[in-house]
């Protein structure tokens, strides 16, 4: 079940703040980019809006939201997203915070592959630094997972979302145990669901699972419970697991994981012990003396080198053969409550928002919430289109190479070209990479997407494609946006939900970006969904050709 933003009370107007596009969705809120104009300076930030009544329906009170804001505001650290300000009116709670300029970390992780050991070590060290700091303040995060790890403009990790955080110790007072089970099942410690627990120790378990996913591109198990076959096998063998993907993990990292992932929290190694483990303490090529990235270009290239969408005949045939008609649709699943931003280039939008003016008048980058400028008809339309798409960082995932080194070199060269783009339009880089581009006629594009969704079982609309296409074309002529719901079961048989938005990039060009917006899904599983649909849509995808 979705609530449309246009049907709710207007968002609060914030002083000196101009609201931009939606960069994150949730069950009862959304995150938008925004521009702060003050003292002749401008700064791009993120603003989280939570609808109070929708939050209450999911047992989240305004007191809980206020506690989240107070805790995050006290946690000043270079690896934690800074909360700038917060407030509320009778309908909305808002939190203005630092923008994660490069979006979610795990949006850049290739499923089933993960990242290089150096990259994994770099991000684990930064995560440990952030968690160690909040623990020193008597705060446990209790929801450490991929969605809550974002990147700044230099590729540094930032911990965010303190909605489930708990103060377990006040100054010199005694440590308090927690009794509320919370967190994402694959990442929470086993004691969290069975007993009162030390949240400081359970946070360490979650950090270890994040490291496992970084190294392998897979979760270790669905839930740390004996009913889970993978977890049961891990416990039975006392962590000495020799099957895939455990046997692919470097020996130093594997030793560390076994020491942290001890099911008995009393036998789990401490934060101080983690920091002195050989794998953690060894020198990292990307980290400087302050614990931050010293080579952003090289780090980005190494991070993205595995993030590749192969649209070859072989991959197309592979996905096509494994796709089954509607067999994966979550037909019996309960409807999920979520808030959908449907406010685009229309009257409602103009009445409820100020137009985003924080970007240069010469801007060529697209955003559905800013006024699209008309591009001059010189040079040719094709040249303008290709130039526009080439400036989007999501195009990096389609760059091919004869080898890993070749692809890494091409990505590094491309990132050098995009440095100015990132400084001018940070909002674009904060968006997720689950998007592709097309210059195909809109009706052909929509038909291709619908056929791919039907084949994969990600759509259960009984309407025929022609009827759906006509309705969607009407939406495009009205708002400039086509939105296609998508839901089903992922590879772990868990329900996912989201939507695909087709957005025209400029008024007088036929180029469009096709965004896959996650509402509810594990980020790795969402990328798997995105890749399958994208590969089946290969005939309508524009891919930049590099020398």
XYZ file of C-alpha atoms in Angstrom, residues 4-527:
524
model
C 1.378 9.561 -2.502
C 3.198 12.678 -1.404
C 0.739 14.841 -3.345
C -2.088 13.521 -1.139
C -0.376 14.488 2.112
C 0.162 17.816 3.835
C 2.835 20.008 2.200
C 6.397 19.568 3.382
C 7.525 22.246 5.852
C 9.342 25.235 4.400
C 12.806 25.535 5.898
C 14.558 28.873 6.190
C 17.272 29.423 3.549
C 16.678 25.906 2.208
C 15.506 25.000 -1.298
C 14.308 21.414 -1.590
C 15.499 19.276 -4.499
C 14.923 15.710 -5.679
C 14.211 12.553 -3.711
C 17.373 10.484 -3.178
C 16.017 7.916 -0.720
C 12.711 6.222 0.096
C 11.381 4.594 3.248
C 8.301 3.148 4.878
C 7.106 6.463 6.299
C 9.466 9.072 4.948
C 11.959 10.091 2.316
C 15.314 11.802 1.957
C 15.666 14.762 -0.376
C 18.637 16.739 -1.530
C 18.493 20.439 -0.774
C 20.488 23.626 -1.219
C 21.214 25.918 1.720
C 21.784 29.549 0.770
C 23.247 31.701 3.491
C 25.719 34.602 3.629
C 26.288 34.468 -0.154
C 27.314 30.801 0.021
C 25.509 27.657 -1.099
C 25.810 24.126 0.228
C 24.086 20.926 -0.855
C 22.708 18.873 2.046
C 20.201 16.075 2.636
C 16.878 16.499 4.432
C 15.007 13.538 5.873
C 11.227 14.044 6.056
C 9.147 11.679 8.213
C 5.350 11.747 8.049
C 4.191 11.665 11.676
C 0.931 9.742 11.205
C 2.504 7.168 8.885
C 5.320 6.676 11.400
C 2.794 6.115 14.206
C 1.134 3.391 12.122
C 4.473 1.578 12.285
C 4.875 2.243 16.027
C 7.404 5.044 15.640
C 6.524 8.020 17.840
C 7.694 11.625 17.618
C 9.604 11.061 20.872
C 11.537 8.242 19.199
C 12.306 10.475 16.218
C 13.456 13.267 18.526
C 15.700 10.823 20.395
C 17.224 9.718 17.081
C 18.008 13.339 16.215
C 19.476 14.177 19.634
C 21.743 11.113 19.574
C 23.008 11.716 16.043
C 23.625 15.401 16.721
C 25.934 14.498 19.616
C 27.987 12.074 17.521
C 30.511 14.336 15.773
C 33.016 12.185 13.908
C 34.556 12.252 10.434
C 33.032 8.826 9.650
C 29.520 9.716 10.812
C 26.956 11.767 8.896
C 26.596 15.067 10.738
C 23.114 16.170 11.756
C 22.851 19.908 11.135
C 19.402 20.691 12.516
C 15.984 19.165 13.048
C 12.424 20.219 13.762
C 8.767 19.441 13.203
C 5.345 20.804 12.391
C 2.029 19.043 13.047
C 2.494 16.713 10.057
C 6.214 16.224 9.473
C 9.452 15.706 11.365
C 12.504 16.858 9.419
C 16.234 16.327 9.902
C 18.779 18.336 7.915
C 22.098 16.551 7.607
C 25.333 16.233 5.700
C 24.880 14.768 2.220
C 26.494 11.425 1.421
C 27.916 12.800 -1.835
C 28.633 9.394 -3.374
C 25.490 7.604 -2.221
C 25.269 4.223 -0.500
C 28.435 2.128 -0.271
C 26.630 -1.112 -1.075
C 25.068 0.387 -4.180
C 28.620 0.067 -5.556
C 29.134 -3.579 -4.512
C 28.713 -6.273 -7.154
C 26.619 -9.227 -5.887
C 28.520 -12.522 -5.617
C 31.859 -10.754 -6.182
C 32.312 -8.084 -3.521
C 35.379 -5.839 -3.554
C 39.162 -6.232 -3.430
C 40.732 -6.996 -0.056
C 42.380 -3.542 0.164
C 39.034 -1.812 -0.385
C 37.264 -4.059 2.137
C 39.953 -3.416 4.748
C 39.771 0.342 4.154
C 36.020 0.466 4.726
C 36.095 -1.929 7.674
C 38.688 0.265 9.419
C 36.549 3.352 8.861
C 33.434 1.538 10.091
C 35.262 0.382 13.217
C 36.483 3.949 13.807
C 32.912 5.271 13.636
C 31.480 2.548 15.877
C 34.344 2.843 18.368
C 33.606 6.564 18.669
C 29.876 6.200 19.360
C 30.606 3.424 21.860
C 32.952 5.812 23.688
C 29.943 8.130 23.997
C 27.836 5.340 25.492
C 25.811 4.912 22.288
C 25.156 1.682 20.382
C 23.872 1.918 16.813
C 21.942 -1.412 16.756
C 21.228 -1.222 13.019
C 24.604 -1.497 11.291
C 23.835 -2.698 7.772
C 24.638 -1.749 4.163
C 21.794 0.767 3.765
C 23.205 2.821 6.638
C 26.698 3.224 5.187
C 27.175 6.085 2.725
C 30.180 7.675 1.033
C 31.422 11.261 0.967
C 32.872 12.962 -2.125
C 36.296 11.397 -1.499
C 34.927 7.891 -1.027
C 35.142 7.864 2.783
C 32.577 5.822 4.702
C 29.947 7.596 6.809
C 27.649 5.842 9.274
C 24.091 7.170 9.281
C 20.506 6.519 10.484
C 20.401 6.431 14.277
C 16.720 5.478 14.413
C 17.380 2.354 16.504
C 20.352 3.721 18.457
C 20.399 3.264 22.220
C 22.272 4.987 25.027
C 23.696 2.098 27.044
C 25.849 4.172 29.375
C 25.695 7.734 30.678
C 29.020 9.279 31.623
C 30.285 7.326 34.645
C 27.089 5.373 35.170
C 26.641 1.599 34.878
C 26.259 -0.164 31.524
C 22.656 -0.939 30.620
C 21.651 -4.070 28.734
C 19.035 -3.927 25.976
C 15.960 -6.135 25.718
C 14.386 -4.925 22.470
C 15.164 -7.099 19.456
C 15.885 -4.807 16.524
C 17.962 -4.606 13.374
C 18.074 -6.374 10.025
C 18.037 -10.212 10.456
C 21.145 -11.055 8.367
C 23.233 -8.504 10.303
C 22.073 -8.845 13.902
C 23.845 -10.945 16.534
C 22.225 -14.206 17.719
C 21.766 -13.010 21.311
C 19.627 -10.073 20.143
C 16.645 -12.330 19.380
C 16.962 -14.660 22.372
C 17.867 -12.658 25.479
C 18.848 -9.341 26.985
C 22.080 -8.298 25.355
C 25.033 -5.952 25.459
C 24.446 -3.653 22.441
C 28.110 -2.658 22.366
C 29.097 -6.283 21.723
C 26.247 -6.994 19.291
C 27.323 -3.997 17.168
C 30.679 -5.724 16.616
C 28.940 -8.795 15.200
C 27.095 -6.569 12.716
C 30.384 -4.950 11.655
C 31.809 -8.413 10.952
C 28.840 -9.370 8.775
C 29.307 -6.133 6.811
C 32.948 -7.130 6.255
C 31.847 -10.591 5.079
C 29.508 -9.018 2.514
C 32.200 -6.589 1.352
C 34.566 -9.488 0.676
C 32.077 -11.890 -0.912
C 29.112 -9.917 -2.261
C 26.843 -12.302 -0.323
C 25.209 -12.452 3.096
C 26.479 -15.171 5.430
C 22.951 -16.310 6.378
C 19.368 -15.070 6.430
C 19.209 -15.024 10.232
C 21.597 -16.149 13.018
C 19.298 -18.911 14.222
C 19.575 -22.705 14.230
C 16.642 -22.900 11.800
C 18.899 -21.277 9.199
C 20.930 -24.012 7.458
C 23.931 -21.761 6.731
C 24.145 -20.506 10.310
C 23.641 -24.009 11.703
C 26.524 -25.262 9.525
C 28.727 -22.393 10.763
C 27.994 -23.175 14.425
C 28.336 -26.930 13.986
C 31.821 -26.484 12.509
C 32.787 -23.806 15.058
C 33.405 -21.290 12.296
C 35.731 -23.596 10.390
C 33.686 -23.436 7.185
C 35.455 -24.471 3.994
C 32.638 -24.073 1.483
C 31.969 -21.147 -0.854
C 32.102 -18.215 -0.232
C 34.031 -18.702 3.029
C 36.876 -20.413 1.175
C 37.313 -17.298 -0.994
C 38.055 -14.983 1.957
C 41.737 -14.030 2.572
C 43.158 -15.924 5.543
C 43.801 -12.814 7.677
C 40.258 -11.523 7.245
C 38.856 -15.015 7.826
C 40.710 -15.290 11.133
C 39.269 -11.939 12.204
C 35.726 -12.926 11.221
C 35.900 -16.152 13.233
C 36.990 -14.249 16.341
C 34.182 -11.704 16.077
C 31.454 -14.101 14.949
C 31.520 -16.090 18.157
C 27.921 -16.965 19.063
C 28.751 -16.519 22.750
C 29.024 -12.733 23.264
C 31.249 -13.264 26.314
C 33.850 -14.960 24.113
C 33.668 -12.405 21.305
C 36.777 -10.257 20.926
C 36.488 -6.631 22.033
C 36.785 -3.451 20.014
C 40.334 -2.869 21.263
C 41.303 -6.413 20.305
C 39.810 -5.946 16.836
C 41.977 -2.873 16.271
C 45.148 -4.825 17.091
C 44.375 -7.842 14.896
C 47.064 -8.236 12.183
C 44.604 -7.912 9.284
C 43.182 -4.654 10.674
C 46.515 -3.198 11.795
C 48.407 -3.818 8.552
C 49.094 -0.835 6.307
C 46.399 0.074 3.794
C 47.285 1.774 0.502
C 44.250 4.080 0.545
C 44.309 5.380 4.118
C 46.205 8.402 5.453
C 47.392 9.161 8.985
C 43.977 10.625 9.845
C 42.173 7.478 8.785
C 40.742 9.066 5.644
C 41.185 8.365 1.938
C 44.392 9.708 0.404
C 43.685 8.645 -3.199
C 39.967 9.085 -4.047
C 40.372 8.405 -7.779
C 42.206 5.131 -7.291
C 39.818 4.038 -4.531
C 36.801 4.739 -6.742
C 38.298 2.810 -9.645
C 39.060 -0.185 -7.412
C 35.602 -0.012 -5.832
C 33.768 0.087 -9.152
C 35.912 -2.299 -11.183
C 33.678 -5.296 -10.370
C 30.485 -3.282 -10.863
C 29.892 -4.245 -14.476
C 26.715 -4.925 -16.440
C 27.499 -7.319 -19.254
C 24.842 -7.148 -21.994
C 26.510 -9.682 -24.281
C 24.585 -12.458 -26.042
C 25.874 -14.950 -23.496
C 24.565 -12.984 -20.502
C 21.277 -12.194 -22.246
C 20.666 -15.873 -23.006
C 21.600 -16.836 -19.450
C 19.079 -14.435 -17.885
C 16.470 -15.210 -20.515
C 16.662 -18.940 -19.833
C 16.400 -18.625 -16.055
C 13.499 -16.166 -16.201
C 10.113 -17.765 -15.512
C 6.658 -16.358 -16.145
C 5.382 -14.860 -12.904
C 6.707 -17.751 -10.802
C 8.517 -15.436 -8.428
C 5.724 -12.918 -7.820
C 4.924 -12.422 -4.160
C 1.232 -13.088 -4.743
C 0.464 -13.966 -1.154
C 2.609 -11.347 0.532
C 1.169 -8.648 2.733
C 0.911 -5.153 1.205
C 3.781 -2.939 2.302
C 3.217 0.556 3.576
C 5.438 3.130 1.933
C 5.529 6.768 0.907
C 5.927 7.502 -2.804
C 7.060 10.860 -4.147
C 4.747 11.475 -7.101
C 5.256 15.234 -7.242
C 6.918 16.170 -10.494
C 6.663 18.947 -13.030
C 3.049 19.871 -12.296
C 0.822 22.312 -10.406
C 0.939 20.393 -7.136
C 4.722 20.452 -7.223
C 4.851 24.192 -7.824
C 2.429 24.870 -4.980
C 4.276 22.711 -2.468
C 7.936 23.264 -3.289
C 10.254 26.014 -4.227
C 12.038 25.265 -7.497
C 15.585 24.070 -6.907
C 17.776 27.012 -7.874
C 21.028 26.003 -6.267
C 22.643 24.856 -9.498
C 24.230 26.871 -12.256
C 21.975 28.271 -14.982
C 24.233 26.505 -17.451
C 23.396 23.160 -15.856
C 23.103 20.238 -18.246
C 22.487 17.627 -15.577
C 18.914 16.451 -15.227
C 16.751 16.284 -12.112
C 12.995 15.844 -12.170
C 12.477 18.427 -9.424
C 14.420 21.200 -11.055
C 13.283 23.060 -14.126
C 14.725 21.357 -17.203
C 16.366 23.848 -19.447
C 16.083 23.706 -23.217
C 19.371 22.738 -24.768
C 20.342 24.691 -27.855
C 20.154 22.896 -31.179
C 23.839 23.202 -31.754
C 25.701 20.941 -32.068
C 23.616 17.971 -33.229
C 20.998 16.303 -31.061
C 23.024 13.081 -30.978
C 26.129 14.901 -29.753
C 24.154 16.671 -27.036
C 22.539 13.411 -25.964
C 25.788 11.480 -25.795
C 27.509 14.331 -23.945
C 24.698 14.472 -21.387
C 24.730 10.739 -20.675
C 28.538 10.570 -20.514
C 28.488 13.002 -17.566
C 26.375 10.682 -15.426
C 28.479 8.468 -13.100
C 26.027 5.564 -13.523
C 27.388 5.156 -17.061
C 30.598 3.791 -15.483
C 28.988 0.400 -14.830
C 28.620 -0.214 -18.575
C 32.306 0.387 -19.378
C 33.857 -2.815 -20.711
C 37.509 -3.826 -20.841
C 39.680 -6.646 -22.111
C 40.788 -7.288 -18.510
C 40.160 -6.112 -14.950
C 43.195 -3.804 -15.190
C 41.979 -2.363 -18.481
C 38.541 -1.653 -17.036
C 40.030 -0.145 -13.877
C 42.175 2.178 -16.010
C 39.175 3.290 -18.070
C 37.129 3.973 -14.927
C 39.982 5.985 -13.405
C 40.328 8.093 -16.570
C 36.579 8.652 -16.684
C 36.443 9.698 -13.026
C 39.110 12.329 -13.700
C 36.806 13.787 -16.353
C 33.875 13.752 -13.911
C 35.632 15.539 -11.033
C 34.348 18.966 -12.040
C 30.901 17.488 -12.581
C 30.874 16.095 -9.053
C 31.851 19.384 -7.440
C 29.172 21.273 -9.395
C 26.348 18.734 -9.070
C 26.884 16.587 -5.945
C 23.190 15.645 -5.916
C 23.655 13.553 -9.065
C 26.453 11.500 -7.501
C 24.403 10.904 -4.339
C 21.812 8.980 -6.353
C 22.060 5.208 -6.579
C 23.682 3.522 -9.576
C 20.622 1.398 -10.346
C 19.765 3.276 -13.527
C 20.421 3.084 -17.253
C 19.850 5.342 -20.260
C 17.921 5.071 -23.503
C 17.331 7.001 -26.709
C 14.661 4.568 -27.948
C 11.093 5.780 -28.655
C 9.146 5.884 -25.390
C 6.518 3.318 -26.388
C 9.212 0.828 -27.433
C 11.118 1.478 -24.205
C 8.051 0.892 -22.010
C 7.036 -2.274 -23.875
C 10.560 -3.667 -23.483
C 10.568 -2.970 -19.731
C 7.104 -4.506 -19.247
C 8.054 -7.630 -21.185
C 11.189 -8.030 -19.069
C 9.190 -7.659 -15.839
C 6.598 -10.173 -17.024
C 9.271 -12.666 -17.991
C 11.008 -12.371 -14.631
C 7.765 -12.493 -12.650
C 8.262 -8.992 -11.236
C 4.824 -7.712 -12.253
C 1.332 -9.110 -11.707
C -0.774 -6.459 -13.457
C -3.394 -8.349 -15.463
C -3.853 -5.484 -17.947
C -2.519 -6.073 -21.439
C 0.677 -4.262 -22.353
C -0.958 -1.978 -24.937
C -3.406 -0.614 -22.352
C -0.651 -0.093 -19.802
C 1.585 1.625 -22.359
C -1.178 4.043 -23.375
C -1.840 4.946 -19.739
C 1.857 5.458 -19.063
C 2.260 7.600 -22.179
C -0.542 9.808 -20.851
C 1.386 10.165 -17.583
C 4.516 11.143 -19.496
C 2.716 13.883 -21.408
C 1.267 15.217 -18.128
C 4.209 15.023 -15.727
C 7.254 14.079 -17.792
C 7.590 10.935 -15.681
C 6.547 7.317 -16.229
C 6.380 5.177 -13.070
C 6.124 1.374 -13.217
C 5.635 -0.584 -9.942
C 7.886 -3.605 -9.498
C 7.715 -6.336 -6.858
C 8.352 -10.023 -6.402
C 10.616 -12.493 -4.604
C 14.393 -12.162 -4.648
C 16.963 -14.964 -4.866
C 16.557 -15.602 -1.122
C 12.773 -15.854 -1.549
C 12.196 -12.600 0.348
C 9.668 -10.067 -0.905
C 10.976 -6.887 -2.507
C 9.200 -3.778 -3.771
C 10.142 -0.656 -5.673
C 9.408 1.212 -8.854
C 10.987 2.029 -12.186
C 10.834 5.666 -13.240
C 11.425 6.775 -16.811
C 12.493 10.417 -16.844
C 13.130 12.624 -19.866
C 16.569 14.182 -19.545
C 15.872 17.386 -21.487
C 12.783 18.888 -23.098
C 14.090 18.841 -26.657
C 16.071 15.587 -26.532
C 14.714 12.055 -26.688
C 17.199 10.744 -24.142
C 15.745 9.275 -20.961
C 17.132 7.855 -17.738
C 15.494 4.784 -16.295
C 15.769 4.721 -12.495
C 15.160 1.683 -10.290
C 14.031 3.035 -6.906
C 14.145 0.596 -3.993
C 11.296 0.727 -1.486
C 11.981 -2.500 0.368
C 14.841 -4.837 -0.477
C 18.327 -5.871 0.516
C 20.677 -3.651 -1.571
C 22.536 -6.613 -3.080
C 19.264 -8.307 -4.010
C 17.952 -5.054 -5.490
C 21.019 -4.817 -7.681
